């Protein structure tokens, strides 16, 4: 089957030749209409429309808009109009174009033989290449049944999700997470906690943008992950109901509903999750200084986490005209987490004699609430891609934490110890406004202009109260109690131009961004009131961020791509909060208010080739980053009440970071019952920098790979196995061992695919653990961390007025331009 992109490309060439031959006829008339699906009457976007003369020569043509409309200019005469769309029967209509002709509605019916191929491809992850991104349709990924968005991302090539939920792209964790092309409370204000609540079923596709164009925010030196949520186009009422049950104990439900008419589209996605997530960690610190009695300090932690969360997204899209609409939506998320951490801490002498044993119990209650209001306006000014969009979005988030820390000495003589209570209240508000204007020139050129204003305010109140003696009154710790106010505001303007020159496609852009970072730190007095400290800062950074994306088409099924961009890494609030954490007496994290943004330039050379059974993508990339962030560990010079040195982790601007890498991805469907997918990513990075007269330079080679196989067994039982391995890596001070894991899933469809029953196990071998060793001149720290243990899930999904295969039907688009900008 021909690629739709190549079809349109060929169409544009023939159109240019035909228009040159018929330039002598100055009078043109318009042929217009709308192309719809015969079954559900939904618009068929980007369908090909061609007008042929009596000799079957193409004289003019175009593609349909998002709403299925087209307008084509042609000289008067007798012609035949032909409409084509992947997996649909072609439709031919005889025309007499003496005057402007409105054909009204043109219905297409599905080609069942071609549809089988589309359904098969929709059941597995599929890749599409654009000038500035790769698009992965999630497909029917069994291992994400009952899982979250965070789990689903771990199955996307180039992406890894660490044991603690941190998301990285090509091994770089400075990745920007967008929802439907914009920063969003759904993504947790830059954190990933919210992604662990949203069900994976809500994802339509993931765009991996390693060479972002100027349209996108310059944040994220690794690139951008743009998560596109599902939005049903079928008319009438349809949706799905989902329920999942987990071990360790947990359950979840999700309801997705959509009601679409000629004038509006009402949609909602609502879910509730209740899950227990036990985990564990251990630390073994050895001190080289003879000044301390204890030569070794060990910790054994166990985490019992209970997470309860509710989220809902409700929206209404109102069609103002056939080519314009306005969408209003509200997203609300609330969670109530109850965590208990048990820490067994022991001090040892140089002869490995036990000096003391302290049991530390920490109880933490955390309540989070997020709300996001969004308004979106879209106007397709014509059917050729002339478009105006405007968005305004306001978000609020609050997080209340209360922790109680109880300690008791078990050895040498059992006794109670003073207790601690910590109250932390965090509030975040964000206002985002942006507009984008796209002006095409024919079928092969496009100009785009836009702006964005983004302001984010965050306040963190931290109050530590502790007893001076057992059973004594609680008093405020004046050294650690604090308030930190942080404001980040960004104003951006951008412009970009895209064009096709024969087999070349090019997209060049320039983005101007002004970043303001402002912070105010205050301590707490005996009365609990704040008092200013000399730690405030107010910084402004102005930067230009050029982008260039090129594609050369070797054939309709293969191409080379080249991308260049400059990016920025802005420090998050917790990276510049000058007050230390309190999760451990001896191991703390402390922000650095002197931290400045880092800047990176990246170049990416890619190649893709595909046919009916196999798709291969590969790329070589390099990055040079200045003022890059690095977390270092050092002694603070302070000791605990028991005389144990306190070690802190602090981020610094560690001069330069150079990274080169290679990645390879393969999707192979040898038969309808058997499918393979595999990816491999290899990278080397080198840091150079000196801090406090210590050389923190390091050079490291690391890699990760994943492989998956899906087998359709007799009885229509589907199975899927995913394997993942991340090789060892090293930074300036720390070596981390490799991590291996296996996920397995099986499913069965019943009642004509209306009901699906699934079973999956996450981390089958219970091996997803991070093991690290840190060595400095003063100490050595060996640690093991497991965020969550092996999890079993049973899921049930019921669909009404929609079929599983419909999920992939509207994703097989092509053409020279798309909603996110110029394509190749």
PDB file of C-alpha atoms in Angstrom, residues 595-776:
ATOM      1  CA  UNK A 595      22.202  27.565  39.900  1.00  0.00           C
ATOM      2  CA  UNK A 596      21.785  29.059  36.413  1.00  0.00           C
ATOM      3  CA  UNK A 597      20.149  27.575  33.294  1.00  0.00           C
ATOM      4  CA  UNK A 598      22.166  25.217  31.130  1.00  0.00           C
ATOM      5  CA  UNK A 599      22.242  25.465  27.324  1.00  0.00           C
ATOM      6  CA  UNK A 600      22.693  22.675  24.804  1.00  0.00           C
ATOM      7  CA  UNK A 601      23.096  22.370  21.043  1.00  0.00           C
ATOM      8  CA  UNK A 602      22.064  19.080  19.443  1.00  0.00           C
ATOM      9  CA  UNK A 603      22.449  17.594  15.972  1.00  0.00           C
ATOM     10  CA  UNK A 604      20.616  14.453  14.856  1.00  0.00           C
ATOM     11  CA  UNK A 605      21.065  12.446  11.639  1.00  0.00           C
ATOM     12  CA  UNK A 606      18.397   9.814  11.001  1.00  0.00           C
ATOM     13  CA  UNK A 607      17.403   7.202   8.445  1.00  0.00           C
ATOM     14  CA  UNK A 608      14.147   5.267   7.981  1.00  0.00           C
ATOM     15  CA  UNK A 609      13.090   2.486   5.632  1.00  0.00           C
ATOM     16  CA  UNK A 610       9.885   0.484   5.712  1.00  0.00           C
ATOM     17  CA  UNK A 611       7.686  -1.908   3.774  1.00  0.00           C
ATOM     18  CA  UNK A 612       4.584  -3.945   4.549  1.00  0.00           C
ATOM     19  CA  UNK A 613       6.327  -6.117   7.142  1.00  0.00           C
ATOM     20  CA  UNK A 614       9.247  -4.189   8.578  1.00  0.00           C
ATOM     21  CA  UNK A 615      10.066  -0.656   9.661  1.00  0.00           C
ATOM     22  CA  UNK A 616      13.631   0.305  10.540  1.00  0.00           C
ATOM     23  CA  UNK A 617      14.652   3.644  12.038  1.00  0.00           C
ATOM     24  CA  UNK A 618      18.133   4.667  13.058  1.00  0.00           C
ATOM     25  CA  UNK A 619      19.938   7.854  14.016  1.00  0.00           C
ATOM     26  CA  UNK A 620      23.284   9.228  15.138  1.00  0.00           C
ATOM     27  CA  UNK A 621      23.176  12.219  17.462  1.00  0.00           C
ATOM     28  CA  UNK A 622      25.516  14.539  19.312  1.00  0.00           C
ATOM     29  CA  UNK A 623      25.018  17.181  21.986  1.00  0.00           C
ATOM     30  CA  UNK A 624      27.213  19.840  23.565  1.00  0.00           C
ATOM     31  CA  UNK A 625      25.890  21.386  26.786  1.00  0.00           C
ATOM     32  CA  UNK A 626      27.376  24.286  28.761  1.00  0.00           C
ATOM     33  CA  UNK A 627      26.746  25.053  32.432  1.00  0.00           C
ATOM     34  CA  UNK A 628      25.276  21.560  32.716  1.00  0.00           C
ATOM     35  CA  UNK A 629      23.759  20.393  36.007  1.00  0.00           C
ATOM     36  CA  UNK A 630      25.459  17.700  38.038  1.00  0.00           C
ATOM     37  CA  UNK A 631      24.520  16.363  41.456  1.00  0.00           C
ATOM     38  CA  UNK A 632      27.550  16.003  43.687  1.00  0.00           C
ATOM     39  CA  UNK A 633      27.871  14.579  47.181  1.00  0.00           C
ATOM     40  CA  UNK A 634      29.983  16.194  49.881  1.00  0.00           C
ATOM     41  CA  UNK A 635      30.338  16.351  53.634  1.00  0.00           C
ATOM     42  CA  UNK A 636      28.610  19.358  55.177  1.00  0.00           C
ATOM     43  CA  UNK A 637      30.973  19.583  58.155  1.00  0.00           C
ATOM     44  CA  UNK A 638      28.032  18.860  60.455  1.00  0.00           C
ATOM     45  CA  UNK A 639      27.391  15.737  62.486  1.00  0.00           C
ATOM     46  CA  UNK A 640      24.290  14.192  64.023  1.00  0.00           C
ATOM     47  CA  UNK A 641      23.706  13.999  67.766  1.00  0.00           C
ATOM     48  CA  UNK A 642      25.425  10.623  67.590  1.00  0.00           C
ATOM     49  CA  UNK A 643      28.476  12.075  65.870  1.00  0.00           C
ATOM     50  CA  UNK A 644      27.736  10.752  62.361  1.00  0.00           C
ATOM     51  CA  UNK A 645      28.876  13.041  59.492  1.00  0.00           C
ATOM     52  CA  UNK A 646      26.034  14.520  57.435  1.00  0.00           C
ATOM     53  CA  UNK A 647      26.427  14.035  53.655  1.00  0.00           C
ATOM     54  CA  UNK A 648      24.517  16.286  51.302  1.00  0.00           C
ATOM     55  CA  UNK A 649      23.666  16.046  47.613  1.00  0.00           C
ATOM     56  CA  UNK A 650      23.666  19.414  45.850  1.00  0.00           C
ATOM     57  CA  UNK A 651      23.247  20.377  42.151  1.00  0.00           C
ATOM     58  CA  UNK A 652      25.875  22.628  40.572  1.00  0.00           C
ATOM     59  CA  UNK A 653      26.680  24.076  37.133  1.00  0.00           C
ATOM     60  CA  UNK A 654      29.525  21.717  36.229  1.00  0.00           C
ATOM     61  CA  UNK A 655      30.918  23.456  33.116  1.00  0.00           C
ATOM     62  CA  UNK A 656      30.380  21.237  30.024  1.00  0.00           C
ATOM     63  CA  UNK A 657      28.722  17.988  29.056  1.00  0.00           C
ATOM     64  CA  UNK A 658      29.357  16.297  25.710  1.00  0.00           C
ATOM     65  CA  UNK A 659      27.159  13.434  24.511  1.00  0.00           C
ATOM     66  CA  UNK A 660      27.204  11.324  21.367  1.00  0.00           C
ATOM     67  CA  UNK A 661      24.949   8.382  20.657  1.00  0.00           C
ATOM     68  CA  UNK A 662      23.397   5.922  18.257  1.00  0.00           C
ATOM     69  CA  UNK A 663      19.934   4.383  18.247  1.00  0.00           C
ATOM     70  CA  UNK A 664      18.198   1.708  16.212  1.00  0.00           C
ATOM     71  CA  UNK A 665      14.557   0.661  16.153  1.00  0.00           C
ATOM     72  CA  UNK A 666      12.897  -2.265  14.359  1.00  0.00           C
ATOM     73  CA  UNK A 667       9.216  -3.127  13.980  1.00  0.00           C
ATOM     74  CA  UNK A 668       8.720  -6.494  12.253  1.00  0.00           C
ATOM     75  CA  UNK A 669       5.425  -8.234  11.431  1.00  0.00           C
ATOM     76  CA  UNK A 670       6.361 -11.534   9.690  1.00  0.00           C
ATOM     77  CA  UNK A 671       2.829 -12.921  10.086  1.00  0.00           C
ATOM     78  CA  UNK A 672      -0.563 -11.882  11.400  1.00  0.00           C
ATOM     79  CA  UNK A 673      -0.028 -14.025  14.503  1.00  0.00           C
ATOM     80  CA  UNK A 674       3.561 -12.926  15.215  1.00  0.00           C
ATOM     81  CA  UNK A 675       5.063  -9.463  15.731  1.00  0.00           C
ATOM     82  CA  UNK A 676       8.446  -8.270  16.956  1.00  0.00           C
ATOM     83  CA  UNK A 677       9.697  -4.888  18.062  1.00  0.00           C
ATOM     84  CA  UNK A 678      13.147  -3.975  19.295  1.00  0.00           C
ATOM     85  CA  UNK A 679      15.211  -0.874  19.980  1.00  0.00           C
ATOM     86  CA  UNK A 680      18.798  -0.222  20.969  1.00  0.00           C
ATOM     87  CA  UNK A 681      20.347   3.010  22.241  1.00  0.00           C
ATOM     88  CA  UNK A 682      24.061   3.516  22.830  1.00  0.00           C
ATOM     89  CA  UNK A 683      25.566   6.746  24.125  1.00  0.00           C
ATOM     90  CA  UNK A 684      28.772   8.174  25.524  1.00  0.00           C
ATOM     91  CA  UNK A 685      28.894  11.325  27.610  1.00  0.00           C
ATOM     92  CA  UNK A 686      31.755  13.257  29.095  1.00  0.00           C
ATOM     93  CA  UNK A 687      31.640  15.951  31.778  1.00  0.00           C
ATOM     94  CA  UNK A 688      34.379  18.439  32.493  1.00  0.00           C
ATOM     95  CA  UNK A 689      34.423  20.736  35.495  1.00  0.00           C
ATOM     96  CA  UNK A 690      36.052  21.642  38.811  1.00  0.00           C
ATOM     97  CA  UNK A 691      34.194  22.457  42.029  1.00  0.00           C
ATOM     98  CA  UNK A 692      35.881  23.431  45.320  1.00  0.00           C
ATOM     99  CA  UNK A 693      39.261  22.526  43.792  1.00  0.00           C
ATOM    100  CA  UNK A 694      38.015  18.994  43.082  1.00  0.00           C
ATOM    101  CA  UNK A 695      38.008  17.696  39.496  1.00  0.00           C
ATOM    102  CA  UNK A 696      34.590  16.173  38.794  1.00  0.00           C
ATOM    103  CA  UNK A 697      35.346  15.307  35.193  1.00  0.00           C
ATOM    104  CA  UNK A 698      34.121  11.895  34.068  1.00  0.00           C
ATOM    105  CA  UNK A 699      33.670   9.904  30.899  1.00  0.00           C
ATOM    106  CA  UNK A 700      31.149   7.125  30.585  1.00  0.00           C
ATOM    107  CA  UNK A 701      29.643   4.758  28.038  1.00  0.00           C
ATOM    108  CA  UNK A 702      26.154   3.391  28.600  1.00  0.00           C
ATOM    109  CA  UNK A 703      23.364   1.761  26.635  1.00  0.00           C
ATOM    110  CA  UNK A 704      19.901   0.320  26.928  1.00  0.00           C
ATOM    111  CA  UNK A 705      17.844  -2.023  24.822  1.00  0.00           C
ATOM    112  CA  UNK A 706      14.320  -3.403  24.776  1.00  0.00           C
ATOM    113  CA  UNK A 707      12.660  -6.166  22.817  1.00  0.00           C
ATOM    114  CA  UNK A 708       9.081  -7.309  22.583  1.00  0.00           C
ATOM    115  CA  UNK A 709       7.286 -10.197  20.957  1.00  0.00           C
ATOM    116  CA  UNK A 710       3.547 -10.578  20.506  1.00  0.00           C
ATOM    117  CA  UNK A 711       2.023 -13.963  19.685  1.00  0.00           C
ATOM    118  CA  UNK A 712      -1.627 -14.621  18.836  1.00  0.00           C
ATOM    119  CA  UNK A 713      -2.418 -18.105  20.122  1.00  0.00           C
ATOM    120  CA  UNK A 714      -5.278 -20.374  19.065  1.00  0.00           C
ATOM    121  CA  UNK A 715      -8.600 -19.409  20.564  1.00  0.00           C
ATOM    122  CA  UNK A 716      -7.864 -15.740  19.889  1.00  0.00           C
ATOM    123  CA  UNK A 717      -5.673 -15.453  22.988  1.00  0.00           C
ATOM    124  CA  UNK A 718      -2.973 -12.800  22.603  1.00  0.00           C
ATOM    125  CA  UNK A 719       0.288 -12.785  24.533  1.00  0.00           C
ATOM    126  CA  UNK A 720       3.044 -10.221  24.750  1.00  0.00           C
ATOM    127  CA  UNK A 721       6.473 -10.306  26.393  1.00  0.00           C
ATOM    128  CA  UNK A 722       8.704  -7.247  26.812  1.00  0.00           C
ATOM    129  CA  UNK A 723      12.344  -7.382  27.885  1.00  0.00           C
ATOM    130  CA  UNK A 724      14.388  -4.373  28.979  1.00  0.00           C
ATOM    131  CA  UNK A 725      18.003  -3.928  29.949  1.00  0.00           C
ATOM    132  CA  UNK A 726      19.859  -0.742  30.788  1.00  0.00           C
ATOM    133  CA  UNK A 727      23.629  -1.037  30.922  1.00  0.00           C
ATOM    134  CA  UNK A 728      25.803   0.308  33.723  1.00  0.00           C
ATOM    135  CA  UNK A 729      26.594   4.019  33.767  1.00  0.00           C
ATOM    136  CA  UNK A 730      28.767   6.461  35.660  1.00  0.00           C
ATOM    137  CA  UNK A 731      28.873  10.180  36.426  1.00  0.00           C
ATOM    138  CA  UNK A 732      31.464  12.294  38.206  1.00  0.00           C
ATOM    139  CA  UNK A 733      31.226  10.345  41.480  1.00  0.00           C
ATOM    140  CA  UNK A 734      28.762   7.476  41.136  1.00  0.00           C
ATOM    141  CA  UNK A 735      28.740   4.145  39.319  1.00  0.00           C
ATOM    142  CA  UNK A 736      25.389   2.468  38.722  1.00  0.00           C
ATOM    143  CA  UNK A 737      24.950  -1.175  37.777  1.00  0.00           C
ATOM    144  CA  UNK A 738      22.792  -2.427  34.920  1.00  0.00           C
ATOM    145  CA  UNK A 739      19.060  -3.025  35.355  1.00  0.00           C
ATOM    146  CA  UNK A 740      17.119  -5.872  33.706  1.00  0.00           C
ATOM    147  CA  UNK A 741      13.382  -6.565  33.776  1.00  0.00           C
ATOM    148  CA  UNK A 742      10.676  -8.601  32.025  1.00  0.00           C
ATOM    149  CA  UNK A 743       6.976  -7.782  31.590  1.00  0.00           C
ATOM    150  CA  UNK A 744       4.417 -10.334  30.425  1.00  0.00           C
ATOM    151  CA  UNK A 745       0.761 -10.028  29.439  1.00  0.00           C
ATOM    152  CA  UNK A 746      -2.110 -12.019  27.928  1.00  0.00           C
ATOM    153  CA  UNK A 747      -5.594 -11.022  26.774  1.00  0.00           C
ATOM    154  CA  UNK A 748      -8.778 -12.448  25.322  1.00  0.00           C
ATOM    155  CA  UNK A 749     -11.493 -10.577  23.388  1.00  0.00           C
ATOM    156  CA  UNK A 750     -15.132 -11.619  23.695  1.00  0.00           C
ATOM    157  CA  UNK A 751     -18.502 -10.632  22.230  1.00  0.00           C
ATOM    158  CA  UNK A 752     -17.160  -9.300  18.917  1.00  0.00           C
ATOM    159  CA  UNK A 753     -14.359  -7.368  20.637  1.00  0.00           C
ATOM    160  CA  UNK A 754     -16.728  -5.464  22.897  1.00  0.00           C
ATOM    161  CA  UNK A 755     -15.212  -7.074  26.004  1.00  0.00           C
ATOM    162  CA  UNK A 756     -11.505  -7.637  26.687  1.00  0.00           C
ATOM    163  CA  UNK A 757     -10.063  -9.563  29.632  1.00  0.00           C
ATOM    164  CA  UNK A 758      -6.358  -9.156  30.321  1.00  0.00           C
ATOM    165  CA  UNK A 759      -3.656 -10.327  32.703  1.00  0.00           C
ATOM    166  CA  UNK A 760      -0.186  -8.884  33.046  1.00  0.00           C
ATOM    167  CA  UNK A 761       2.762  -8.947  35.392  1.00  0.00           C
ATOM    168  CA  UNK A 762       5.114  -5.998  35.734  1.00  0.00           C
ATOM    169  CA  UNK A 763       8.751  -6.854  36.547  1.00  0.00           C
ATOM    170  CA  UNK A 764       8.291 -10.624  36.419  1.00  0.00           C
ATOM    171  CA  UNK A 765      11.665 -11.403  38.050  1.00  0.00           C
ATOM    172  CA  UNK A 766      11.381  -8.599  40.638  1.00  0.00           C
ATOM    173  CA  UNK A 767      14.729  -7.305  39.381  1.00  0.00           C
ATOM    174  CA  UNK A 768      14.045  -3.632  38.644  1.00  0.00           C
ATOM    175  CA  UNK A 769      16.454  -2.215  41.250  1.00  0.00           C
ATOM    176  CA  UNK A 770      19.012   0.588  41.120  1.00  0.00           C
ATOM    177  CA  UNK A 771      22.396  -0.314  42.592  1.00  0.00           C
ATOM    178  CA  UNK A 772      24.923   2.514  42.923  1.00  0.00           C
ATOM    179  CA  UNK A 773      28.354   3.104  44.396  1.00  0.00           C
ATOM    180  CA  UNK A 774      29.637   6.610  45.217  1.00  0.00           C
ATOM    181  CA  UNK A 775      33.328   7.140  46.048  1.00  0.00           C
ATOM    182  CA  UNK A 776      34.925  10.397  47.256  1.00  0.00           C
TER     183      UNK A 776
END
